[in-house]
mmCIF file of C-alpha atoms in Angstrom:
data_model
loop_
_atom_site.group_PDB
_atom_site.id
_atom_site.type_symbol
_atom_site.label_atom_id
_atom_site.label_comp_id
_atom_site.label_asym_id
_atom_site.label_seq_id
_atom_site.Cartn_x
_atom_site.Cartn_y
_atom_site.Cartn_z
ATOM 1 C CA UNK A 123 -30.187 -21.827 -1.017
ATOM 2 C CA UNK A 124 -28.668 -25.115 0.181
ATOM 3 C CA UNK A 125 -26.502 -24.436 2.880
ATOM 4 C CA UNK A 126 -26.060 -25.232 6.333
ATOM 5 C CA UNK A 127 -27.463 -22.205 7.950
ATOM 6 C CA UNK A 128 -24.192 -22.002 10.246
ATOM 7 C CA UNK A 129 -21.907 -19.032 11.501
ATOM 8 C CA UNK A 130 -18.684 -18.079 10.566
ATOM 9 C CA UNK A 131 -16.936 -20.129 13.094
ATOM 10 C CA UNK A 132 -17.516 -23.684 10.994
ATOM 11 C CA UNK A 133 -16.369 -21.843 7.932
ATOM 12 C CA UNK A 134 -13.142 -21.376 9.923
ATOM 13 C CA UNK A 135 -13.005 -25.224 11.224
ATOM 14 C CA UNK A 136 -13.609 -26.446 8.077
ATOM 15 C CA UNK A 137 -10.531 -24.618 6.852
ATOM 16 C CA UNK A 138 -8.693 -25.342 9.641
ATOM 17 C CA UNK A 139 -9.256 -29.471 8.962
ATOM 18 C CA UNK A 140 -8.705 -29.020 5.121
ATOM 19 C CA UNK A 141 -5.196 -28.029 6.364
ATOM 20 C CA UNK A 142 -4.393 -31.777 6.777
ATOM 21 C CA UNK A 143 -4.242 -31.969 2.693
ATOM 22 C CA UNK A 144 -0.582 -32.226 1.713
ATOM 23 C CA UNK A 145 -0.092 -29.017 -0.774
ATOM 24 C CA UNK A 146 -1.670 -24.978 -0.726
ATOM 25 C CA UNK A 147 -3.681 -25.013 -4.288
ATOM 26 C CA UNK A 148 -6.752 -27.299 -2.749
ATOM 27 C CA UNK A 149 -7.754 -25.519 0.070
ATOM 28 C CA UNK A 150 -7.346 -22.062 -1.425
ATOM 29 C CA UNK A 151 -9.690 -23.293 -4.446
ATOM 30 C CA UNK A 152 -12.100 -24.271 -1.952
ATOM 31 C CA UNK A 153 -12.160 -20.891 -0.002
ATOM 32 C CA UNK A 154 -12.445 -19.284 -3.261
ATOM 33 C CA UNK A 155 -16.143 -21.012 -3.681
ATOM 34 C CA UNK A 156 -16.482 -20.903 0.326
ATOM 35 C CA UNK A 157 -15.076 -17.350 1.438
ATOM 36 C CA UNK A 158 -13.887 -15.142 -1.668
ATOM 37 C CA UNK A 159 -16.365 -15.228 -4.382
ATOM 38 C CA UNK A 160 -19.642 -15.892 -2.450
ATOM 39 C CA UNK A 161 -20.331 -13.759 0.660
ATOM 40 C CA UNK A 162 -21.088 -10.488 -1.561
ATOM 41 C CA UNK A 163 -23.491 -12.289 -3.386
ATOM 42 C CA UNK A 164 -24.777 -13.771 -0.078
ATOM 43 C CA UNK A 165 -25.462 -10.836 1.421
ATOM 44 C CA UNK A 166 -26.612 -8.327 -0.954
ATOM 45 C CA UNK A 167 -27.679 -10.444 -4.217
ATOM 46 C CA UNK A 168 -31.538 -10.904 -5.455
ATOM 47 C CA UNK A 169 -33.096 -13.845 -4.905
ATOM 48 C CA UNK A 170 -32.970 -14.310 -8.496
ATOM 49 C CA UNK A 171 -29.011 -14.182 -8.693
ATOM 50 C CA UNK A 172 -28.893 -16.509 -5.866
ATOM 51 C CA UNK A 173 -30.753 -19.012 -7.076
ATOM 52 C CA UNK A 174 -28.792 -18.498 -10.781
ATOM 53 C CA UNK A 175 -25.590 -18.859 -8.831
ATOM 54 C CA UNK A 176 -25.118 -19.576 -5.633
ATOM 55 C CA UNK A 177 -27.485 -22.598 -5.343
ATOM 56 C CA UNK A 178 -25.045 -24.348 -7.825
ATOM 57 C CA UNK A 179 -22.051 -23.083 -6.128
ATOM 58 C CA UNK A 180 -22.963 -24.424 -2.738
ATOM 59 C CA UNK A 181 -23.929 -27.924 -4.373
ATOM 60 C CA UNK A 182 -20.302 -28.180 -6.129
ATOM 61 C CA UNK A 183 -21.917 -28.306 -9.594
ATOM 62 C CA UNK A 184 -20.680 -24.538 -10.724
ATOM 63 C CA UNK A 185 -16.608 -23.241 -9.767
ATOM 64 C CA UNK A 186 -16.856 -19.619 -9.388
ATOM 65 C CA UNK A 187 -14.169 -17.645 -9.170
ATOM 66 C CA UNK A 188 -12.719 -13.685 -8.106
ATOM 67 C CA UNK A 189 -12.252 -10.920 -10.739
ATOM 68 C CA UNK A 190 -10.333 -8.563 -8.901
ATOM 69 C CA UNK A 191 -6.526 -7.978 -9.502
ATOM 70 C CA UNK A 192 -5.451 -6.873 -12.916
ATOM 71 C CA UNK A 193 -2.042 -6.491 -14.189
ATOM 72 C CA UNK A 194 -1.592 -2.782 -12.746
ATOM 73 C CA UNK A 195 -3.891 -3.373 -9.732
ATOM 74 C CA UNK A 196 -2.848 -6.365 -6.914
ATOM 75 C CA UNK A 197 -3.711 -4.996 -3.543
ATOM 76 C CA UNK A 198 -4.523 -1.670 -4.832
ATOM 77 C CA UNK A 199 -7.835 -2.592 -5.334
ATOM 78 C CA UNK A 200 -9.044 1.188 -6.230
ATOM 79 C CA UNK A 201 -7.337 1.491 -9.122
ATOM 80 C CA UNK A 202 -8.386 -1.231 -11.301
ATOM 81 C CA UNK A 203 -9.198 -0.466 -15.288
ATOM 82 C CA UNK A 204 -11.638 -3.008 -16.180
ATOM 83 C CA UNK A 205 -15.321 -0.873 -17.377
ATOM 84 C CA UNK A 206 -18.816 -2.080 -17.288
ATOM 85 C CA UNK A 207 -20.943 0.507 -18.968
ATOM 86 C CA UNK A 208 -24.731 0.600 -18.859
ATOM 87 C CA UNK A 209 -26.607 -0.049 -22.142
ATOM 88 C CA UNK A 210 -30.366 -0.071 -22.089
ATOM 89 C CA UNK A 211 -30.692 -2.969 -20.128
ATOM 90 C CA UNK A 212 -27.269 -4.214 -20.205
ATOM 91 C CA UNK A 213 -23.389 -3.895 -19.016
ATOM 92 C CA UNK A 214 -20.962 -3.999 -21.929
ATOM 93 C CA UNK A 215 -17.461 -5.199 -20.285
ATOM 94 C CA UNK A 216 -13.865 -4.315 -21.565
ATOM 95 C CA UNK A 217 -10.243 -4.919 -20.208
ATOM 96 C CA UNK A 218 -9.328 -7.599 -17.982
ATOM 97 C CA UNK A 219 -8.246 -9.445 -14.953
ATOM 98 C CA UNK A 220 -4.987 -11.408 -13.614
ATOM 99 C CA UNK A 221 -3.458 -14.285 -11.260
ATOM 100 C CA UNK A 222 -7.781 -15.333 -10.651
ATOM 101 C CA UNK A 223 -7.767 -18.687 -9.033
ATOM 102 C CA UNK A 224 -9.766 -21.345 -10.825
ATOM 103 C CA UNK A 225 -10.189 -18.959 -13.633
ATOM 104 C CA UNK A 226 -9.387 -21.533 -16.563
ATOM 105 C CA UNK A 227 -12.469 -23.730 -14.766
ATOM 106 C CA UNK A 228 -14.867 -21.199 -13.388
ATOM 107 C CA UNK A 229 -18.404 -21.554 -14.434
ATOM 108 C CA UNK A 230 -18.500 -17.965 -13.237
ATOM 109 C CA UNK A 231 -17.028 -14.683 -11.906
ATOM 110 C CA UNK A 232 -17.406 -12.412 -8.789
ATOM 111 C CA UNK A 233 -16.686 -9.344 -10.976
ATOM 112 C CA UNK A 234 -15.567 -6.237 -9.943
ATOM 113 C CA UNK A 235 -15.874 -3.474 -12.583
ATOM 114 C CA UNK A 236 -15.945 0.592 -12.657
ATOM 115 C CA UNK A 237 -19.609 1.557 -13.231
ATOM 116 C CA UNK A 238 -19.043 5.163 -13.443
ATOM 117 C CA UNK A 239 -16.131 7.728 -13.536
ATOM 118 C CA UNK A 240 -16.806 8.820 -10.500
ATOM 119 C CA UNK A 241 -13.727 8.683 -7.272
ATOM 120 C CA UNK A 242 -12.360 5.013 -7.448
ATOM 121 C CA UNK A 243 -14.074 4.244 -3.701
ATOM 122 C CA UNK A 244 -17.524 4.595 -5.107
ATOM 123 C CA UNK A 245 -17.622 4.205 -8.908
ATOM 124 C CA UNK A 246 -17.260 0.333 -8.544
ATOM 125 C CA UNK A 247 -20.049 -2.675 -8.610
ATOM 126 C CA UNK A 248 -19.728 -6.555 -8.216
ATOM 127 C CA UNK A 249 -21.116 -8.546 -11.175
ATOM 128 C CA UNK A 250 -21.604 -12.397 -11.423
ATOM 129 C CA UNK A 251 -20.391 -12.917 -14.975
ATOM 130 C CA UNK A 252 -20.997 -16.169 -16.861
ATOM 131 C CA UNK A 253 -17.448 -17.248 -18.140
ATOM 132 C CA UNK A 254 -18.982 -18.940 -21.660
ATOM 133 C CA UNK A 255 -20.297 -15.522 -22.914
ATOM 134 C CA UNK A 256 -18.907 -14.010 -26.170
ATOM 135 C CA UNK A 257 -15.488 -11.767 -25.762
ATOM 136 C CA UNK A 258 -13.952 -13.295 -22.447
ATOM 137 C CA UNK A 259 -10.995 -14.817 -23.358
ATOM 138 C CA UNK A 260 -8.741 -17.506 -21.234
ATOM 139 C CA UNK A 261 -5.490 -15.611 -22.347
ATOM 140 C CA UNK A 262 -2.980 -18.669 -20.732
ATOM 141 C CA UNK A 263 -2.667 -20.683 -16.881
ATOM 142 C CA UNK A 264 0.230 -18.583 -15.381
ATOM 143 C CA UNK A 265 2.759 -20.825 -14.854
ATOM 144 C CA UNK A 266 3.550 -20.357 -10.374
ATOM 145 C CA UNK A 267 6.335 -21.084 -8.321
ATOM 146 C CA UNK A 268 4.014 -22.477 -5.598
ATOM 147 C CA UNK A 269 0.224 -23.500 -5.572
ATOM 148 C CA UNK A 270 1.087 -25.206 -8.892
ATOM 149 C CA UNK A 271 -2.464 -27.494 -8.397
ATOM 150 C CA UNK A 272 -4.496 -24.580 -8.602
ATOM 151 C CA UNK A 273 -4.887 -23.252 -12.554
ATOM 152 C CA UNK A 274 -4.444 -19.226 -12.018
ATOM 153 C CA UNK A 275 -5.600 -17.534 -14.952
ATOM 154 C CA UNK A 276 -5.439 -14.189 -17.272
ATOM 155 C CA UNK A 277 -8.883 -13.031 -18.796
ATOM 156 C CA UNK A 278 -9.641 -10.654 -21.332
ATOM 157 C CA UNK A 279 -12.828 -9.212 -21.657
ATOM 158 C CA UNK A 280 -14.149 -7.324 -25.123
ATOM 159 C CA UNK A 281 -17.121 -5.977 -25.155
ATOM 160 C CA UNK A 282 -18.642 -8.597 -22.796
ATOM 161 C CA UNK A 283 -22.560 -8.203 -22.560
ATOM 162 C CA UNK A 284 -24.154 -9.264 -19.725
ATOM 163 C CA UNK A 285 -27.620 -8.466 -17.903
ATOM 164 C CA UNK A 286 -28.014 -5.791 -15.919
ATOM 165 C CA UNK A 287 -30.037 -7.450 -13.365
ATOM 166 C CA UNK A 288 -26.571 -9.343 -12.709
ATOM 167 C CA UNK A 289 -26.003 -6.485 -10.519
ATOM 168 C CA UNK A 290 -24.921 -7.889 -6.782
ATOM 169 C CA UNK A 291 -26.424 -5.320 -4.705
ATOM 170 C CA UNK A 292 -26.578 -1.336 -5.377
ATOM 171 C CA UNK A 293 -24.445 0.257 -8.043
ATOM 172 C CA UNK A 294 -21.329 1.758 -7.003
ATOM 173 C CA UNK A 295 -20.741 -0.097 -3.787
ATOM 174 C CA UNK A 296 -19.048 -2.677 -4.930
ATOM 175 C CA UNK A 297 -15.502 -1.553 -3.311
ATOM 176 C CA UNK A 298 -17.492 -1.806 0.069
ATOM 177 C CA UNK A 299 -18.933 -5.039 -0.568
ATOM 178 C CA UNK A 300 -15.339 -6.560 -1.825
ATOM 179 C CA UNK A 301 -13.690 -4.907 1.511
ATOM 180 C CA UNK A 302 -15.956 -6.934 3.169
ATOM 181 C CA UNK A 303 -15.875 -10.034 1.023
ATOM 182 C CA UNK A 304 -11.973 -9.590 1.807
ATOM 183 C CA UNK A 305 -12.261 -10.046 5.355
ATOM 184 C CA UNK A 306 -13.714 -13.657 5.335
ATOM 185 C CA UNK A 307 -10.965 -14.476 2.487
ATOM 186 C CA UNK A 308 -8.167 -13.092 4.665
ATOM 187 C CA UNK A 309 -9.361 -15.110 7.968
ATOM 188 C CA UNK A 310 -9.810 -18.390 5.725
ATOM 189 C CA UNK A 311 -6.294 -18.311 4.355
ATOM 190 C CA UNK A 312 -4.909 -17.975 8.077
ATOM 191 C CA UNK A 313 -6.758 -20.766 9.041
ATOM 192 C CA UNK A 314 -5.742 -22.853 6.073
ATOM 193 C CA UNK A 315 -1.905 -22.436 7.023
ATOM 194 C CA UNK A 316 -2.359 -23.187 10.881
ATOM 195 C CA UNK A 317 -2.047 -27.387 10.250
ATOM 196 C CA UNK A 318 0.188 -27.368 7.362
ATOM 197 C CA UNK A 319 2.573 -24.999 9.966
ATOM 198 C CA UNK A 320 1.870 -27.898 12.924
ATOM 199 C CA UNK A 321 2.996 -30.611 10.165
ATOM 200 C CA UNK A 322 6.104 -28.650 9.226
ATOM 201 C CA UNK A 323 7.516 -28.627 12.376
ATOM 202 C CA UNK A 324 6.444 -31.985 13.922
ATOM 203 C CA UNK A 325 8.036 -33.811 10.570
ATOM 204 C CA UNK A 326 10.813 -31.724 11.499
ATOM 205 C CA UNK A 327 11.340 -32.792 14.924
ATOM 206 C CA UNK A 328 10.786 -36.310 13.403
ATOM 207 C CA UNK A 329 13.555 -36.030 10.532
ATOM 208 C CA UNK A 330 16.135 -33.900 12.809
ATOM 209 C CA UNK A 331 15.577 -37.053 15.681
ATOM 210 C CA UNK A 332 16.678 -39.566 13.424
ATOM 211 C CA UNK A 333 19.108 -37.611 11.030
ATOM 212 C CA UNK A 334 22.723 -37.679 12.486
ATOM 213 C CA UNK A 335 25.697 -35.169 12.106
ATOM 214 C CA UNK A 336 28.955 -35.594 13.920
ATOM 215 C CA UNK A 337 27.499 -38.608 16.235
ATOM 216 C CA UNK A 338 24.321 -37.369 17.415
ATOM 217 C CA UNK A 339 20.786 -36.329 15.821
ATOM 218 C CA UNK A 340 20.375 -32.785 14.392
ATOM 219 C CA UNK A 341 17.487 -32.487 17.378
ATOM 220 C CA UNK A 342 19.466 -32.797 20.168
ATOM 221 C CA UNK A 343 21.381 -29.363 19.619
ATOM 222 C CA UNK A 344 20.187 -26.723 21.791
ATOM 223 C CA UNK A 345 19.866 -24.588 18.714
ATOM 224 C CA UNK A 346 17.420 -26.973 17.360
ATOM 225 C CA UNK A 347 14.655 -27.733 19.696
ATOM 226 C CA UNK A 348 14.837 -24.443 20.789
ATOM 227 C CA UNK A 349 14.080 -22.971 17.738
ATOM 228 C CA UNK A 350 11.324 -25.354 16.860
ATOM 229 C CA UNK A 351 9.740 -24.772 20.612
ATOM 230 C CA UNK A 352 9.652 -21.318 19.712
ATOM 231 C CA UNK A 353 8.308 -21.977 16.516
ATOM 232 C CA UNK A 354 5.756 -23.729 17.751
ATOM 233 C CA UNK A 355 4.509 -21.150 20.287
ATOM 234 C CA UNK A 356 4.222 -18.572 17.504
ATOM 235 C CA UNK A 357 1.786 -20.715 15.866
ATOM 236 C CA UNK A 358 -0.712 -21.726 18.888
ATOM 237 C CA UNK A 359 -0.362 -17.418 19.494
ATOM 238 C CA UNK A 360 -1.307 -17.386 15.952
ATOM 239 C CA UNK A 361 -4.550 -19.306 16.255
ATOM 240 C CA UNK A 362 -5.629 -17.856 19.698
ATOM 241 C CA UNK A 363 -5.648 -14.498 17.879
ATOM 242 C CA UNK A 364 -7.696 -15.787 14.946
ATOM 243 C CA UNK A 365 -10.243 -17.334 16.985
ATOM 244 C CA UNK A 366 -10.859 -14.142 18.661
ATOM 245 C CA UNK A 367 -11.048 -12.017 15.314
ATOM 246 C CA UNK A 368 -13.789 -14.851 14.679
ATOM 247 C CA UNK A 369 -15.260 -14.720 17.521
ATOM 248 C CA UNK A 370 -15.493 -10.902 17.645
ATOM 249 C CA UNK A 371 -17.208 -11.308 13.830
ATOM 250 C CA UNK A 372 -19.434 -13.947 14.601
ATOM 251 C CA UNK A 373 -20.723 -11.281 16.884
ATOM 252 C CA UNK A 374 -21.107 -8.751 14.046
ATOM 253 C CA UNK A 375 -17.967 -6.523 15.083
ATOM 254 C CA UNK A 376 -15.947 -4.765 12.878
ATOM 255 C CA UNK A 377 -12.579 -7.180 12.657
ATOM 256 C CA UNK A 378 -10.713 -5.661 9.965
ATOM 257 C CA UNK A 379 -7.992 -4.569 11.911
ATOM 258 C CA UNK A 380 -7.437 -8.205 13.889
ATOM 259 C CA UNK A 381 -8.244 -9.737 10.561
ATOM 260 C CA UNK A 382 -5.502 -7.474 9.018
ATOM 261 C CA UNK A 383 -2.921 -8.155 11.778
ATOM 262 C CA UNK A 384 -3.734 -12.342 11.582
ATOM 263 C CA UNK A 385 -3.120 -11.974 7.809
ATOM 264 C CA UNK A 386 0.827 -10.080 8.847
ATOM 265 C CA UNK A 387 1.428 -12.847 11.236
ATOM 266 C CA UNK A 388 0.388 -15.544 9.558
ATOM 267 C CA UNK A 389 2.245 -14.770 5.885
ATOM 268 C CA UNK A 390 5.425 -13.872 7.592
ATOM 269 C CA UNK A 391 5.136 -17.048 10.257
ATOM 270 C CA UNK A 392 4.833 -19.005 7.591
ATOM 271 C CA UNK A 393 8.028 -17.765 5.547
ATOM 272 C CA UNK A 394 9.208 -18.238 9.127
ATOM 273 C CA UNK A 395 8.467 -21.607 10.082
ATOM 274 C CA UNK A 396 8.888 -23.142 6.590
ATOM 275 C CA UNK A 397 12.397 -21.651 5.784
ATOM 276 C CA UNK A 398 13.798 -22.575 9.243
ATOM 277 C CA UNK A 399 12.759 -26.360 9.487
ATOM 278 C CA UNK A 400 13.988 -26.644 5.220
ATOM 279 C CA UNK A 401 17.178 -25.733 7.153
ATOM 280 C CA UNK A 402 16.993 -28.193 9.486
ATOM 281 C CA UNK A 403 16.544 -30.866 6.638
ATOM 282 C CA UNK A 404 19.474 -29.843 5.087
ATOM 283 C CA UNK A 405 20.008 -31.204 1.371
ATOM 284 C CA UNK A 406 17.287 -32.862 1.950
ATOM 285 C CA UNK A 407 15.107 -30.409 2.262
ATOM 286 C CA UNK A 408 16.208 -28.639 -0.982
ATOM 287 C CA UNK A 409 14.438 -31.744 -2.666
ATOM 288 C CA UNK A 410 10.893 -31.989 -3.921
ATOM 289 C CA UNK A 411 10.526 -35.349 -2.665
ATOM 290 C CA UNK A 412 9.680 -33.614 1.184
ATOM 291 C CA UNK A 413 6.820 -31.940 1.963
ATOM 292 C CA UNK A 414 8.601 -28.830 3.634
ATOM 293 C CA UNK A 415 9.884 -27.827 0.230
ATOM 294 C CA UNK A 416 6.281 -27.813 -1.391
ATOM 295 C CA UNK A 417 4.584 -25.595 1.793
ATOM 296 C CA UNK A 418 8.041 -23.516 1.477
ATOM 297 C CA UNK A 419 6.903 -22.974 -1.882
ATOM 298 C CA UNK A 420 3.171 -22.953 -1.499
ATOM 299 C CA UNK A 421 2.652 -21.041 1.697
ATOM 300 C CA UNK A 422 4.905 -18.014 0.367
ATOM 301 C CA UNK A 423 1.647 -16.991 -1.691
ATOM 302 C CA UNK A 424 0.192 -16.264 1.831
ATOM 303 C CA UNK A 425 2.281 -12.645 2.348
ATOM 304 C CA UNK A 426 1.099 -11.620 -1.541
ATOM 305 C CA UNK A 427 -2.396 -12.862 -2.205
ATOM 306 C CA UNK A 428 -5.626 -10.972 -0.871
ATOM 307 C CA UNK A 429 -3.397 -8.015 0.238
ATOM 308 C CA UNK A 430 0.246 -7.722 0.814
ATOM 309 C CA UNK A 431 2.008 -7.891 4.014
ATOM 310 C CA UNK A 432 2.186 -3.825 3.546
ATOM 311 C CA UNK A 433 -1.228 -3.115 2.387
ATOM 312 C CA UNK A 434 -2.171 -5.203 5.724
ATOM 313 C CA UNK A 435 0.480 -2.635 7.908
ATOM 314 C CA UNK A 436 -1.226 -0.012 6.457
ATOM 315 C CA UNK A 437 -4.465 -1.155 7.186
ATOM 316 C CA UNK A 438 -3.284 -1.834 10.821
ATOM 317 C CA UNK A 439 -1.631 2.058 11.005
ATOM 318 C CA UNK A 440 -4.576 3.355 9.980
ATOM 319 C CA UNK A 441 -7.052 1.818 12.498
ATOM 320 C CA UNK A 442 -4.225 2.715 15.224
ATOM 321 C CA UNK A 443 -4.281 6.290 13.532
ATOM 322 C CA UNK A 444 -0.868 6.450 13.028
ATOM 323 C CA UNK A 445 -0.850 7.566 9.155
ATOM 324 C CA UNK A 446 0.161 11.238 8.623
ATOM 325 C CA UNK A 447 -2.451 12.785 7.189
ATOM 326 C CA UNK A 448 -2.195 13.948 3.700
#
């Protein structure tokens, strides 16, 4: 269908490399193409939906985008409103989706949708959804504190009609097929942060060498370079335990609980790192004319989006077995 035929692993290098670009917004609108909206389709679509959308996708010539989180639904992806109900040979669509990267742009939508009323783990589906059919509406580009380059949209969807045979997969397992799908988003995003966190600090140690306070640079307090050392350990730990979640999938294991714990570490490392060196830039750092302000703004995104920091401890607890049960 026009791709490389590689593993994982490359997806994961790529990521890593796009790291070097100087804001959040352009590498998550790539993994959203690359890691979010794709693999479902990927690995469960017909031919036929593959070569309607994912040809395109992989040659750059359609955007495609995630509908999963709605207004009442972030990381709680069960309980999501939006309907698709059979009609002959036809889904009719209603409600609607929120904070979907590349959403004002997307040629289409990875859509996930109740099929049924049956329990919320099993009445779901994936749909690819053309975005220039009647009834979906753009509502407005939410206005972010961070990731500002990337347009984030709310859709509304009335009595949307779309093909049945837009189906990715089997009815109903869509919530498996997104849990899945989230995996690959969740190790993408820890890779993306990995370089900018590297930058961060090594500007840092560059800015705090030459910046003086009370005769002598802002680097050469012990409180300094020991907290960037430290820093900077927590980040190379970082990346040693993503490339073992990726090596581990590569080999077809089930990762979701290293996934889940690189996705922790990275969002709060990255509140972490980028917080403490702004401090070390002082007033300066308060600025938008440095790039530690922008990552302190765009990397925050990275403890909210594809799963809070506590849906990922409960993941964790769960796979440790520590939950009560209920």
């Amino acid at each position: 269908y026009g791709g490389m035929g590689l593993d994982f692993s490359y997806n994961i290098a790529v990521a890593e490399e796009l790291g070097n670009i100087r804001c959040g917004g352009v590498p998550m609108a790539i993994g959203v193409q690359a890691g979010m909206a794709t693999p479902a389709l990927t690995r469960f679509g017909s031919d036929e939906l593959k070569k309607q959308f994912l040809v395109p996708t992989i040659a750059g010539d359609f955007v495609a985008c995630l509908g999963i989180s709605e207004a009442g639904a972030g990381s709680d992806v069960a309980s999501i409103k939006t309907t698709a109900v059979r009609k002959g040979n036809e889904y009719v669509i209603n409600g609607g989706k929120m904070w979907t990267t590349s959403g004002c742009q997307a040629d289409w939508m990875c859509l996930l949708a109740n099929t049924s009323e049956g329990p919320p783990h099993r009445n779901k589906s994936l749909i690819c959804l053309p975005m220039n059919l009647p009834g979906i509406q753009i509502a407005k580009k939410i206005d972010k504190l961070g990731m500002r380059s990337s347009d984030t949209a709310q859709i509304f969807f009335e009595d949307v009609r779309v093909p049945s045979k837009n189906l990715i997969g089997e009815e109903g397992k869509g919530f498996t097929y997104q849990m899945l799908q989230f995996q690959e988003e969740r190790l993408w995003g820890v890779a993306t942060v990995l370089t900018p966190l590297e930058t961060i600090i090594q500007e840092t140690i560059d800015y705090t060498r030459q910046r003086k306070v009370f005769d002598q640079s802002v680097l050469y307090n012990q409180a300094v370079h020991f907290r960037l050392a430290e820093l900077a350990t927590e980040v190379e730990l970082l990346r040693s335990l993503l490339y073992r979640t990726v090596a581990l999938y590569v080999e077809g294991n089930d990762v979701t609980k290293f996934a889940s714990m690189a996705k922790l570490k990275a969002g709060r490392l990255a509140r972490e790192v980028t917080d403490s060196c702004l401090q070390f830039w002082g007033g300066m750092g308060f600025t938008s004319e440095v790039l530690v302000s922008r990552f302190y703004r765009d990397l925050r995104l990275m403890s909210i989006g594809g799963g809070t920091d506590e849906t990922m401890l409960s993941i964790i607890c769960k796979y440790m077995e520590t939950l009560p049960s209920k």
